[in-house]
């Protein structure tokens, strides 16, 4: 399964990629912001893990733009963010996020959420 | 109004008072001839009692000198704000940016070290004669992975520092505006050698979107569970109470 990891922090991208590899997802593409991610979202991407707070194009706008494309209407999207306010979670749901993880996270939580959204998508 | 204008006004006032004094004297000398009802006499008597008017030019000059001194103090304050406050804020911003850059570099180096450690573990495990030791290698691998995961602190603290930097930028703009206000108050005539106040651009409205100043390392599994509940309610169309889904520490 090909995954796309979107985060402006090189540290966080590497941690997410490492966590993905530790749970069996080796095919990973990286993007530094939402705009970069949109360009890398070809038909081969099957799972997206994105940060919220990013320059140029933030995670929320990225998800909205992606969902506007029928080709990605159902692509599983996991938002990984430090934002914990309920209004933020509601916005994420409205934008079309499939699941929501608080930073800092553990690979176990990441695996649970991925398993969950992939089973729903199946 | 500058010092020359004040002196001219004081001089005119002094002359006017002198003319008024002559007029009073003239009226006094001839009052019986044209003030039979005594009204002019009364006015002259009242005018003659306004002794303090004689001091008006002196008071005016003294007031001007005091205002000039106060403006000098304001000018020094404005210069102090520009030289110290703005300068220190900029230095602090620069240091915070350095901290973020340094911790990011250090974190990436740590990650490189952890990656090498994991490779070594894998190699040692393959070379180990006793397969019974395999469990120990896995424990070691798990420990290294846990360390790897703890390095999320770099992203979290970077977001917090970005929040502080943004606040300092906003403070700098406001302090700069106060300094510029002094310039307008003092006027160009007061500071002919004054350079224009620094033009500080307000932070872009979208700048705050690149980080979350409330980011914290103190998240627990319970916080994630609470977020999951809120997320599920929102997806199912159930109303969620406004506020913090997870614990409000930040």
mmCIF file of C-alpha atoms in Angstrom:
data_model
loop_
_atom_site.group_PDB
_atom_site.id
_atom_site.type_symbol
_atom_site.label_atom_id
_atom_site.label_comp_id
_atom_site.label_asym_id
_atom_site.label_seq_id
_atom_site.Cartn_x
_atom_site.Cartn_y
_atom_site.Cartn_z
ATOM 1 C CA UNK A 1 0.000 0.000 0.000
ATOM 2 C CA UNK A 2 1.367 3.397 -1.010
ATOM 3 C CA UNK A 3 1.130 6.096 1.681
ATOM 4 C CA UNK A 4 1.586 9.854 1.513
ATOM 5 C CA UNK A 5 2.940 11.616 4.625
ATOM 6 C CA UNK A 6 2.364 15.382 4.687
ATOM 7 C CA UNK A 7 4.119 17.503 7.319
ATOM 8 C CA UNK A 8 6.248 20.668 7.165
ATOM 9 C CA UNK A 9 8.515 19.316 9.898
ATOM 10 C CA UNK A 10 11.240 17.035 8.550
ATOM 11 C CA UNK A 11 11.475 15.520 12.035
ATOM 12 C CA UNK A 12 7.801 14.606 12.115
ATOM 13 C CA UNK A 13 7.820 13.231 8.572
ATOM 14 C CA UNK A 14 10.678 10.959 9.514
ATOM 15 C CA UNK A 15 8.959 9.829 12.735
ATOM 16 C CA UNK A 16 5.712 9.063 10.887
ATOM 17 C CA UNK A 17 7.577 7.252 8.103
ATOM 18 C CA UNK A 18 9.516 5.265 10.718
ATOM 19 C CA UNK A 19 6.320 4.411 12.569
ATOM 20 C CA UNK A 20 4.650 3.341 9.309
ATOM 21 C CA UNK A 21 7.588 1.107 8.442
ATOM 22 C CA UNK A 22 7.517 -0.429 11.923
ATOM 23 C CA UNK A 23 3.926 -1.528 11.312
ATOM 24 C CA UNK A 24 4.534 -2.797 7.799
ATOM 25 C CA UNK A 25 3.975 0.141 5.455
ATOM 26 C CA UNK A 26 7.216 0.556 3.508
ATOM 27 C CA UNK A 27 6.002 2.369 0.401
ATOM 28 C CA UNK A 28 5.864 5.986 1.555
ATOM 29 C CA UNK A 29 5.937 9.301 -0.310
ATOM 30 C CA UNK A 30 6.582 12.567 1.563
ATOM 31 C CA UNK A 31 5.313 16.132 1.074
ATOM 32 C CA UNK A 32 6.201 19.328 2.957
ATOM 33 C CA UNK A 33 2.808 21.064 2.746
ATOM 34 C CA UNK A 34 -0.688 20.700 1.308
ATOM 35 C CA UNK A 35 0.189 22.199 -2.053
ATOM 36 C CA UNK A 36 3.150 19.855 -2.476
ATOM 37 C CA UNK A 37 0.930 16.966 -1.386
ATOM 38 C CA UNK A 38 -1.751 17.764 -3.982
ATOM 39 C CA UNK A 39 0.872 17.473 -6.711
ATOM 40 C CA UNK A 40 1.978 14.099 -5.378
ATOM 41 C CA UNK A 41 -1.544 12.742 -5.034
ATOM 42 C CA UNK A 42 -1.741 10.570 -8.089
ATOM 43 C CA UNK A 43 -4.012 7.575 -8.414
ATOM 44 C CA UNK A 44 -1.517 5.296 -6.676
ATOM 45 C CA UNK A 45 -1.865 6.885 -3.208
ATOM 46 C CA UNK A 46 -4.067 4.697 -1.020
ATOM 47 C CA UNK A 47 -3.549 6.260 2.428
ATOM 48 C CA UNK A 48 -2.775 9.843 3.453
ATOM 49 C CA UNK A 49 -1.409 10.981 6.808
ATOM 50 C CA UNK A 50 -1.368 14.741 7.123
ATOM 51 C CA UNK A 51 -0.471 17.434 9.649
ATOM 52 C CA UNK A 52 -2.839 20.395 10.153
ATOM 53 C CA UNK A 53 -0.586 23.409 10.754
ATOM 54 C CA UNK A 54 1.602 23.931 7.724
ATOM 55 C CA UNK A 55 2.722 26.946 5.670
ATOM 56 C CA UNK A 56 1.616 27.566 2.059
ATOM 57 C CA UNK A 57 -1.363 25.199 2.314
ATOM 58 C CA UNK A 58 -2.483 23.798 5.655
ATOM 59 C CA UNK A 59 -3.825 20.307 6.246
ATOM 60 C CA UNK A 60 -7.474 21.332 6.404
ATOM 61 C CA UNK A 61 -7.375 23.132 3.051
ATOM 62 C CA UNK A 62 -5.464 20.204 1.591
ATOM 63 C CA UNK A 63 -8.161 17.745 2.701
ATOM 64 C CA UNK A 64 -10.935 19.983 1.308
ATOM 65 C CA UNK A 65 -9.118 20.322 -2.021
ATOM 66 C CA UNK A 66 -8.504 16.600 -2.166
ATOM 67 C CA UNK A 67 -12.106 15.698 -1.368
ATOM 68 C CA UNK A 68 -13.270 18.031 -4.153
ATOM 69 C CA UNK A 69 -11.548 15.653 -6.550
ATOM 70 C CA UNK A 70 -13.845 12.663 -7.191
ATOM 71 C CA UNK A 71 -10.786 10.435 -7.579
ATOM 72 C CA UNK A 72 -9.969 10.990 -3.905
ATOM 73 C CA UNK A 73 -13.469 11.223 -2.505
ATOM 74 C CA UNK A 74 -12.913 8.065 -0.485
ATOM 75 C CA UNK A 75 -9.141 7.942 -0.014
ATOM 76 C CA UNK A 76 -8.500 7.308 3.718
ATOM 77 C CA UNK A 77 -7.055 10.459 5.344
ATOM 78 C CA UNK A 78 -5.584 10.499 8.829
ATOM 79 C CA UNK A 79 -5.049 13.890 10.445
ATOM 80 C CA UNK A 80 -2.117 13.897 12.892
ATOM 81 C CA UNK A 81 -2.018 17.179 14.801
ATOM 82 C CA UNK A 82 -1.442 18.963 18.106
ATOM 83 C CA UNK A 83 -4.876 20.621 17.860
ATOM 84 C CA UNK A 84 -7.256 19.228 20.455
ATOM 85 C CA UNK A 85 -10.103 21.759 20.557
ATOM 86 C CA UNK A 86 -13.516 20.324 19.721
ATOM 87 C CA UNK A 87 -14.209 22.977 17.107
ATOM 88 C CA UNK A 88 -11.049 21.872 15.299
ATOM 89 C CA UNK A 89 -12.166 18.242 15.337
ATOM 90 C CA UNK A 90 -15.571 19.262 13.965
ATOM 91 C CA UNK A 91 -13.867 21.198 11.169
ATOM 92 C CA UNK A 92 -11.724 18.190 10.364
ATOM 93 C CA UNK A 93 -14.787 15.957 10.144
ATOM 94 C CA UNK A 94 -16.591 18.467 7.923
ATOM 95 C CA UNK A 95 -13.550 18.690 5.643
ATOM 96 C CA UNK A 96 -13.622 14.936 5.162
ATOM 97 C CA UNK A 97 -10.907 13.585 7.471
ATOM 98 C CA UNK A 98 -11.287 9.836 8.116
ATOM 99 C CA UNK A 99 -9.618 9.781 11.533
ATOM 100 C CA UNK A 100 -7.811 12.056 13.941
ATOM 101 C CA UNK A 101 -4.659 11.484 16.005
ATOM 102 C CA UNK A 102 -3.179 13.798 18.628
ATOM 103 C CA UNK A 103 0.552 14.496 18.641
ATOM 104 C CA UNK A 104 2.609 13.143 20.243
ATOM 105 C CA UNK A 105 1.387 9.712 19.210
ATOM 106 C CA UNK A 106 2.681 6.167 19.443
ATOM 107 C CA UNK A 107 3.041 3.698 16.563
ATOM 108 C CA UNK A 108 0.399 1.568 18.300
ATOM 109 C CA UNK A 109 -2.203 4.347 18.054
ATOM 110 C CA UNK A 110 -1.208 4.955 14.432
ATOM 111 C CA UNK A 111 -1.683 1.264 13.650
ATOM 112 C CA UNK A 112 -5.088 1.162 15.383
ATOM 113 C CA UNK A 113 -6.368 4.134 13.418
ATOM 114 C CA UNK A 114 -5.024 2.898 10.100
ATOM 115 C CA UNK A 115 -6.567 -0.544 10.669
ATOM 116 C CA UNK A 116 -9.844 1.121 11.607
ATOM 117 C CA UNK A 117 -10.147 3.427 8.590
ATOM 118 C CA UNK A 118 -8.960 0.785 6.145
ATOM 119 C CA UNK A 119 -11.544 -1.683 7.446
ATOM 120 C CA UNK A 120 -14.260 0.973 7.028
ATOM 121 C CA UNK A 121 -13.043 1.759 3.510
ATOM 122 C CA UNK A 122 -13.017 -1.906 2.498
ATOM 123 C CA UNK B 1 4.554 76.393 17.709
ATOM 124 C CA UNK B 2 8.331 76.805 17.894
ATOM 125 C CA UNK B 3 10.482 78.873 20.273
ATOM 126 C CA UNK B 4 10.666 81.908 17.932
ATOM 127 C CA UNK B 5 6.872 82.055 17.631
ATOM 128 C CA UNK B 6 6.498 81.848 21.414
ATOM 129 C CA UNK B 7 8.976 84.711 21.933
ATOM 130 C CA UNK B 8 7.174 86.860 19.322
ATOM 131 C CA UNK B 9 3.828 86.183 21.001
ATOM 132 C CA UNK B 10 5.286 87.037 24.406
ATOM 133 C CA UNK B 11 6.717 90.255 22.981
ATOM 134 C CA UNK B 12 3.334 91.213 21.437
ATOM 135 C CA UNK B 13 1.589 90.457 24.708
ATOM 136 C CA UNK B 14 4.066 92.591 26.603
ATOM 137 C CA UNK B 15 3.552 95.505 24.172
ATOM 138 C CA UNK B 16 -0.211 95.126 24.367
ATOM 139 C CA UNK B 17 -0.107 95.194 28.156
ATOM 140 C CA UNK B 18 2.073 98.309 27.986
ATOM 141 C CA UNK B 19 -0.435 100.008 25.671
ATOM 142 C CA UNK B 20 -3.258 98.990 27.971
ATOM 143 C CA UNK B 21 -1.361 100.551 30.886
ATOM 144 C CA UNK B 22 -0.999 103.815 28.954
ATOM 145 C CA UNK B 23 -4.702 103.728 28.114
ATOM 146 C CA UNK B 24 -5.592 103.236 31.773
ATOM 147 C CA UNK B 25 -3.419 106.188 32.735
ATOM 148 C CA UNK B 26 -5.024 108.382 30.062
ATOM 149 C CA UNK B 27 -8.517 107.372 31.157
ATOM 150 C CA UNK B 28 -7.622 108.065 34.743
ATOM 151 C CA UNK B 29 -6.344 111.546 33.894
ATOM 152 C CA UNK B 30 -9.442 112.531 31.940
ATOM 153 C CA UNK B 31 -12.212 110.551 33.564
ATOM 154 C CA UNK B 32 -14.100 113.615 34.875
ATOM 155 C CA UNK B 33 -14.476 115.013 31.385
ATOM 156 C CA UNK B 34 -16.242 112.030 29.680
ATOM 157 C CA UNK B 35 -17.296 109.563 32.336
ATOM 158 C CA UNK B 36 -19.871 111.355 34.292
ATOM 159 C CA UNK B 37 -21.732 108.184 35.170
ATOM 160 C CA UNK B 38 -18.581 106.550 36.512
ATOM 161 C CA UNK B 39 -18.831 103.361 34.353
ATOM 162 C CA UNK B 40 -15.506 103.858 32.622
ATOM 163 C CA UNK B 41 -13.925 104.654 35.940
ATOM 164 C CA UNK B 42 -15.129 101.379 37.295
ATOM 165 C CA UNK B 43 -13.722 99.486 34.289
ATOM 166 C CA UNK B 44 -10.416 101.268 34.618
ATOM 167 C CA UNK B 45 -10.294 100.394 38.290
ATOM 168 C CA UNK B 46 -10.950 96.738 37.453
ATOM 169 C CA UNK B 47 -8.285 96.720 34.779
ATOM 170 C CA UNK B 48 -5.834 98.257 37.171
ATOM 171 C CA UNK B 49 -6.448 95.398 39.598
ATOM 172 C CA UNK B 50 -5.330 92.766 37.015
ATOM 173 C CA UNK B 51 -1.728 92.899 38.203
ATOM 174 C CA UNK B 52 -1.018 89.284 37.300
ATOM 175 C CA UNK B 53 -1.438 90.080 33.624
ATOM 176 C CA UNK B 54 1.952 91.763 33.750
ATOM 177 C CA UNK B 55 3.486 88.365 34.383
ATOM 178 C CA UNK B 56 1.754 86.635 31.471
ATOM 179 C CA UNK B 57 4.696 86.897 28.996
ATOM 180 C CA UNK B 58 7.070 85.497 31.615
ATOM 181 C CA UNK B 59 4.661 82.657 32.436
ATOM 182 C CA UNK B 60 4.291 81.898 28.759
ATOM 183 C CA UNK B 61 8.040 81.708 28.204
ATOM 184 C CA UNK B 62 8.504 79.548 31.301
ATOM 185 C CA UNK B 63 5.719 77.187 30.138
ATOM 186 C CA UNK B 64 7.347 76.887 26.751
ATOM 187 C CA UNK B 65 10.700 76.041 28.344
ATOM 188 C CA UNK B 66 9.052 73.364 30.501
ATOM 189 C CA UNK B 67 7.185 71.851 27.549
ATOM 190 C CA UNK B 68 10.433 71.790 25.571
ATOM 191 C CA UNK B 69 12.123 69.942 28.407
ATOM 192 C CA UNK B 70 9.259 67.416 28.574
ATOM 193 C CA UNK B 71 9.451 66.867 24.811
ATOM 194 C CA UNK B 72 13.174 66.249 25.219
ATOM 195 C CA UNK B 73 12.322 63.522 27.726
ATOM 196 C CA UNK B 74 9.803 62.016 25.320
ATOM 197 C CA UNK B 75 12.413 62.059 22.562
ATOM 198 C CA UNK B 76 14.851 60.195 24.793
ATOM 199 C CA UNK B 77 12.111 57.681 25.645
ATOM 200 C CA UNK B 78 11.348 57.191 21.975
ATOM 201 C CA UNK B 79 15.028 56.625 21.230
ATOM 202 C CA UNK B 80 15.307 54.209 24.147
ATOM 203 C CA UNK B 81 12.319 52.230 22.873
ATOM 204 C CA UNK B 82 13.776 52.066 19.397
ATOM 205 C CA UNK B 83 17.320 51.299 20.518
ATOM 206 C CA UNK B 84 16.561 48.789 23.260
ATOM 207 C CA UNK B 85 13.043 47.358 23.097
ATOM 208 C CA UNK B 86 12.860 46.781 19.349
ATOM 209 C CA UNK B 87 16.486 45.651 19.203
ATOM 210 C CA UNK B 88 16.047 43.174 22.057
ATOM 211 C CA UNK B 89 12.838 41.803 20.598
ATOM 212 C CA UNK B 90 14.621 41.192 17.295
ATOM 213 C CA UNK B 91 17.539 39.525 19.067
ATOM 214 C CA UNK B 92 15.145 37.277 20.974
ATOM 215 C CA UNK B 93 13.322 36.301 17.788
ATOM 216 C CA UNK B 94 16.618 35.466 16.173
ATOM 217 C CA UNK B 95 17.685 33.351 19.158
ATOM 218 C CA UNK B 96 14.389 31.468 19.176
ATOM 219 C CA UNK B 97 14.779 30.723 15.484
ATOM 220 C CA UNK B 98 18.303 29.473 16.216
ATOM 221 C CA UNK B 99 16.969 27.228 18.986
ATOM 222 C CA UNK B 100 14.434 25.662 16.618
ATOM 223 C CA UNK B 101 17.049 25.193 13.908
ATOM 224 C CA UNK B 102 19.562 23.724 16.352
ATOM 225 C CA UNK B 103 17.114 21.293 17.927
ATOM 226 C CA UNK B 104 15.916 20.194 14.491
ATOM 227 C CA UNK B 105 19.481 19.493 13.360
ATOM 228 C CA UNK B 106 20.247 17.694 16.627
ATOM 229 C CA UNK B 107 17.048 15.658 16.364
ATOM 230 C CA UNK B 108 17.831 14.593 12.812
ATOM 231 C CA UNK B 109 21.336 13.575 13.959
ATOM 232 C CA UNK B 110 19.804 11.573 16.802
ATOM 233 C CA UNK B 111 17.522 9.886 14.300
ATOM 234 C CA UNK B 112 20.500 9.018 12.131
ATOM 235 C CA UNK B 113 22.148 7.483 15.194
ATOM 236 C CA UNK B 114 19.015 5.528 16.051
ATOM 237 C CA UNK B 115 18.722 4.287 12.475
ATOM 238 C CA UNK B 116 22.335 3.086 12.629
ATOM 239 C CA UNK B 117 21.608 1.432 15.988
ATOM 240 C CA UNK B 118 18.646 -0.410 14.486
ATOM 241 C CA UNK B 119 20.813 -1.588 11.590
ATOM 242 C CA UNK B 120 23.449 -2.793 14.048
ATOM 243 C CA UNK B 121 20.808 -4.659 16.036
ATOM 244 C CA UNK B 122 19.567 -6.317 12.859
ATOM 245 C CA UNK B 123 23.114 -7.280 11.854
ATOM 246 C CA UNK B 124 23.979 -8.593 15.311
ATOM 247 C CA UNK B 125 20.771 -10.561 15.406
ATOM 248 C CA UNK B 126 21.636 -12.232 12.095
ATOM 249 C CA UNK B 127 25.132 -13.022 13.337
ATOM 250 C CA UNK B 128 24.013 -14.306 16.728
ATOM 251 C CA UNK B 129 24.795 -17.952 17.075
ATOM 252 C CA UNK B 130 22.191 -18.539 19.702
ATOM 253 C CA UNK B 131 18.715 -17.943 18.362
ATOM 254 C CA UNK B 132 17.546 -17.877 21.968
ATOM 255 C CA UNK B 133 18.964 -14.364 22.182
ATOM 256 C CA UNK B 134 16.541 -13.145 19.485
ATOM 257 C CA UNK B 135 14.046 -12.000 22.096
ATOM 258 C CA UNK B 136 16.673 -9.720 23.604
ATOM 259 C CA UNK B 137 17.346 -8.124 20.230
ATOM 260 C CA UNK B 138 13.659 -7.420 19.793
ATOM 261 C CA UNK B 139 13.535 -5.750 23.213
ATOM 262 C CA UNK B 140 16.498 -3.606 22.201
ATOM 263 C CA UNK B 141 14.824 -2.759 18.899
ATOM 264 C CA UNK B 142 11.633 -1.742 20.731
ATOM 265 C CA UNK B 143 13.620 0.485 23.081
ATOM 266 C CA UNK B 144 15.285 2.261 20.157
ATOM 267 C CA UNK B 145 11.919 2.700 18.441
ATOM 268 C CA UNK B 146 10.510 4.219 21.613
ATOM 269 C CA UNK B 147 13.418 6.666 21.734
ATOM 270 C CA UNK B 148 12.743 7.501 18.096
ATOM 271 C CA UNK B 149 9.134 8.260 18.918
ATOM 272 C CA UNK B 150 10.080 10.556 21.817
ATOM 273 C CA UNK B 151 11.799 12.843 19.303
ATOM 274 C CA UNK B 152 8.373 14.281 18.475
ATOM 275 C CA UNK B 153 9.328 16.781 21.192
ATOM 276 C CA UNK B 154 11.246 18.718 18.518
ATOM 277 C CA UNK B 155 8.133 19.407 16.430
ATOM 278 C CA UNK B 156 6.034 20.212 19.505
ATOM 279 C CA UNK B 157 8.573 22.652 20.996
ATOM 280 C CA UNK B 158 9.178 24.200 17.567
ATOM 281 C CA UNK B 159 5.455 24.992 17.358
ATOM 282 C CA UNK B 160 5.502 26.494 20.848
ATOM 283 C CA UNK B 161 8.547 28.615 19.972
ATOM 284 C CA UNK B 162 6.870 29.695 16.731
ATOM 285 C CA UNK B 163 3.990 30.956 18.870
ATOM 286 C CA UNK B 164 6.376 32.952 21.079
ATOM 287 C CA UNK B 165 8.171 34.342 18.028
ATOM 288 C CA UNK B 166 4.875 35.416 16.499
ATOM 289 C CA UNK B 167 3.927 37.199 19.743
ATOM 290 C CA UNK B 168 7.280 38.989 19.727
ATOM 291 C CA UNK B 169 6.753 40.055 16.109
ATOM 292 C CA UNK B 170 3.380 41.535 17.025
ATOM 293 C CA UNK B 171 4.949 43.255 20.053
ATOM 294 C CA UNK B 172 7.686 44.702 17.848
ATOM 295 C CA UNK B 173 5.111 46.186 15.477
ATOM 296 C CA UNK B 174 3.250 47.758 18.396
ATOM 297 C CA UNK B 175 6.424 49.171 19.996
ATOM 298 C CA UNK B 176 7.451 50.541 16.602
ATOM 299 C CA UNK B 177 4.030 52.184 16.287
ATOM 300 C CA UNK B 178 4.485 53.840 19.712
ATOM 301 C CA UNK B 179 7.903 55.168 18.649
ATOM 302 C CA UNK B 180 6.404 56.494 15.391
ATOM 303 C CA UNK B 181 3.629 58.148 17.402
ATOM 304 C CA UNK B 182 6.281 60.076 19.334
ATOM 305 C CA UNK B 183 7.736 61.268 16.039
ATOM 306 C CA UNK B 184 4.377 62.628 14.937
ATOM 307 C CA UNK B 185 3.866 64.303 18.320
ATOM 308 C CA UNK B 186 7.288 65.906 18.399
ATOM 309 C CA UNK B 187 7.111 67.138 14.828
ATOM 310 C CA UNK B 188 9.878 67.560 12.294
ATOM 311 C CA UNK B 189 10.860 70.997 13.630
ATOM 312 C CA UNK B 190 11.717 69.460 17.002
ATOM 313 C CA UNK B 191 13.911 66.755 15.491
ATOM 314 C CA UNK B 192 15.214 68.109 12.210
ATOM 315 C CA UNK B 193 17.820 65.350 12.104
ATOM 316 C CA UNK B 194 15.304 62.627 12.856
ATOM 317 C CA UNK B 195 15.294 59.624 10.592
ATOM 318 C CA UNK B 196 11.901 58.240 9.712
ATOM 319 C CA UNK B 197 10.602 55.668 12.174
ATOM 320 C CA UNK B 198 11.271 52.095 11.061
ATOM 321 C CA UNK B 199 8.470 50.714 8.983
ATOM 322 C CA UNK B 200 7.551 47.389 10.547
ATOM 323 C CA UNK B 201 5.269 45.144 8.649
ATOM 324 C CA UNK B 202 2.529 43.437 10.586
ATOM 325 C CA UNK B 203 2.777 39.646 10.561
ATOM 326 C CA UNK B 204 0.810 38.039 7.777
ATOM 327 C CA UNK B 205 -2.636 36.944 8.902
ATOM 328 C CA UNK B 206 -1.980 33.405 7.768
ATOM 329 C CA UNK B 207 1.362 33.131 9.595
ATOM 330 C CA UNK B 208 -0.275 31.656 12.698
ATOM 331 C CA UNK B 209 -1.676 28.789 10.626
ATOM 332 C CA UNK B 210 1.746 27.191 10.276
ATOM 333 C CA UNK B 211 1.973 26.165 13.928
ATOM 334 C CA UNK B 212 -0.081 25.618 17.061
ATOM 335 C CA UNK B 213 1.192 27.564 20.111
ATOM 336 C CA UNK B 214 -0.924 25.290 22.337
ATOM 337 C CA UNK B 215 1.041 22.210 21.271
ATOM 338 C CA UNK B 216 2.086 20.096 24.246
ATOM 339 C CA UNK B 217 3.984 16.898 24.971
ATOM 340 C CA UNK B 218 1.616 16.149 27.854
ATOM 341 C CA UNK B 219 -0.874 14.112 25.878
ATOM 342 C CA UNK B 220 -2.083 10.803 27.184
ATOM 343 C CA UNK B 221 -4.023 7.872 25.876
ATOM 344 C CA UNK B 222 -7.057 9.294 27.699
ATOM 345 C CA UNK B 223 -6.761 12.493 25.644
ATOM 346 C CA UNK B 224 -6.771 10.445 22.432
ATOM 347 C CA UNK B 225 -9.814 8.519 23.676
ATOM 348 C CA UNK B 226 -11.657 11.781 24.326
ATOM 349 C CA UNK B 227 -10.763 13.008 20.841
ATOM 350 C CA UNK B 228 -12.043 9.719 19.407
ATOM 351 C CA UNK B 229 -15.382 10.218 21.172
ATOM 352 C CA UNK B 230 -15.730 13.782 19.862
ATOM 353 C CA UNK B 231 -14.726 12.666 16.376
ATOM 354 C CA UNK B 232 -17.251 9.815 16.379
ATOM 355 C CA UNK B 233 -20.033 12.112 17.632
ATOM 356 C CA UNK B 234 -19.270 14.649 14.914
ATOM 357 C CA UNK B 235 -19.276 11.976 12.211
ATOM 358 C CA UNK B 236 -22.578 10.637 13.452
ATOM 359 C CA UNK B 237 -24.090 14.106 13.469
ATOM 360 C CA UNK B 238 -24.372 14.351 17.235
ATOM 361 C CA UNK B 239 -23.725 17.802 18.714
ATOM 362 C CA UNK B 240 -20.473 18.180 20.643
ATOM 363 C CA UNK B 241 -20.052 20.652 23.483
ATOM 364 C CA UNK B 242 -17.631 23.433 22.545
ATOM 365 C CA UNK B 243 -14.287 23.438 24.327
ATOM 366 C CA UNK B 244 -11.262 21.239 24.501
ATOM 367 C CA UNK B 245 -11.805 17.653 23.478
ATOM 368 C CA UNK B 246 -8.641 16.531 25.229
ATOM 369 C CA UNK B 247 -7.256 17.835 28.514
ATOM 370 C CA UNK B 248 -6.858 21.622 28.361
ATOM 371 C CA UNK B 249 -3.146 21.555 29.199
ATOM 372 C CA UNK B 250 -1.247 23.562 26.654
#
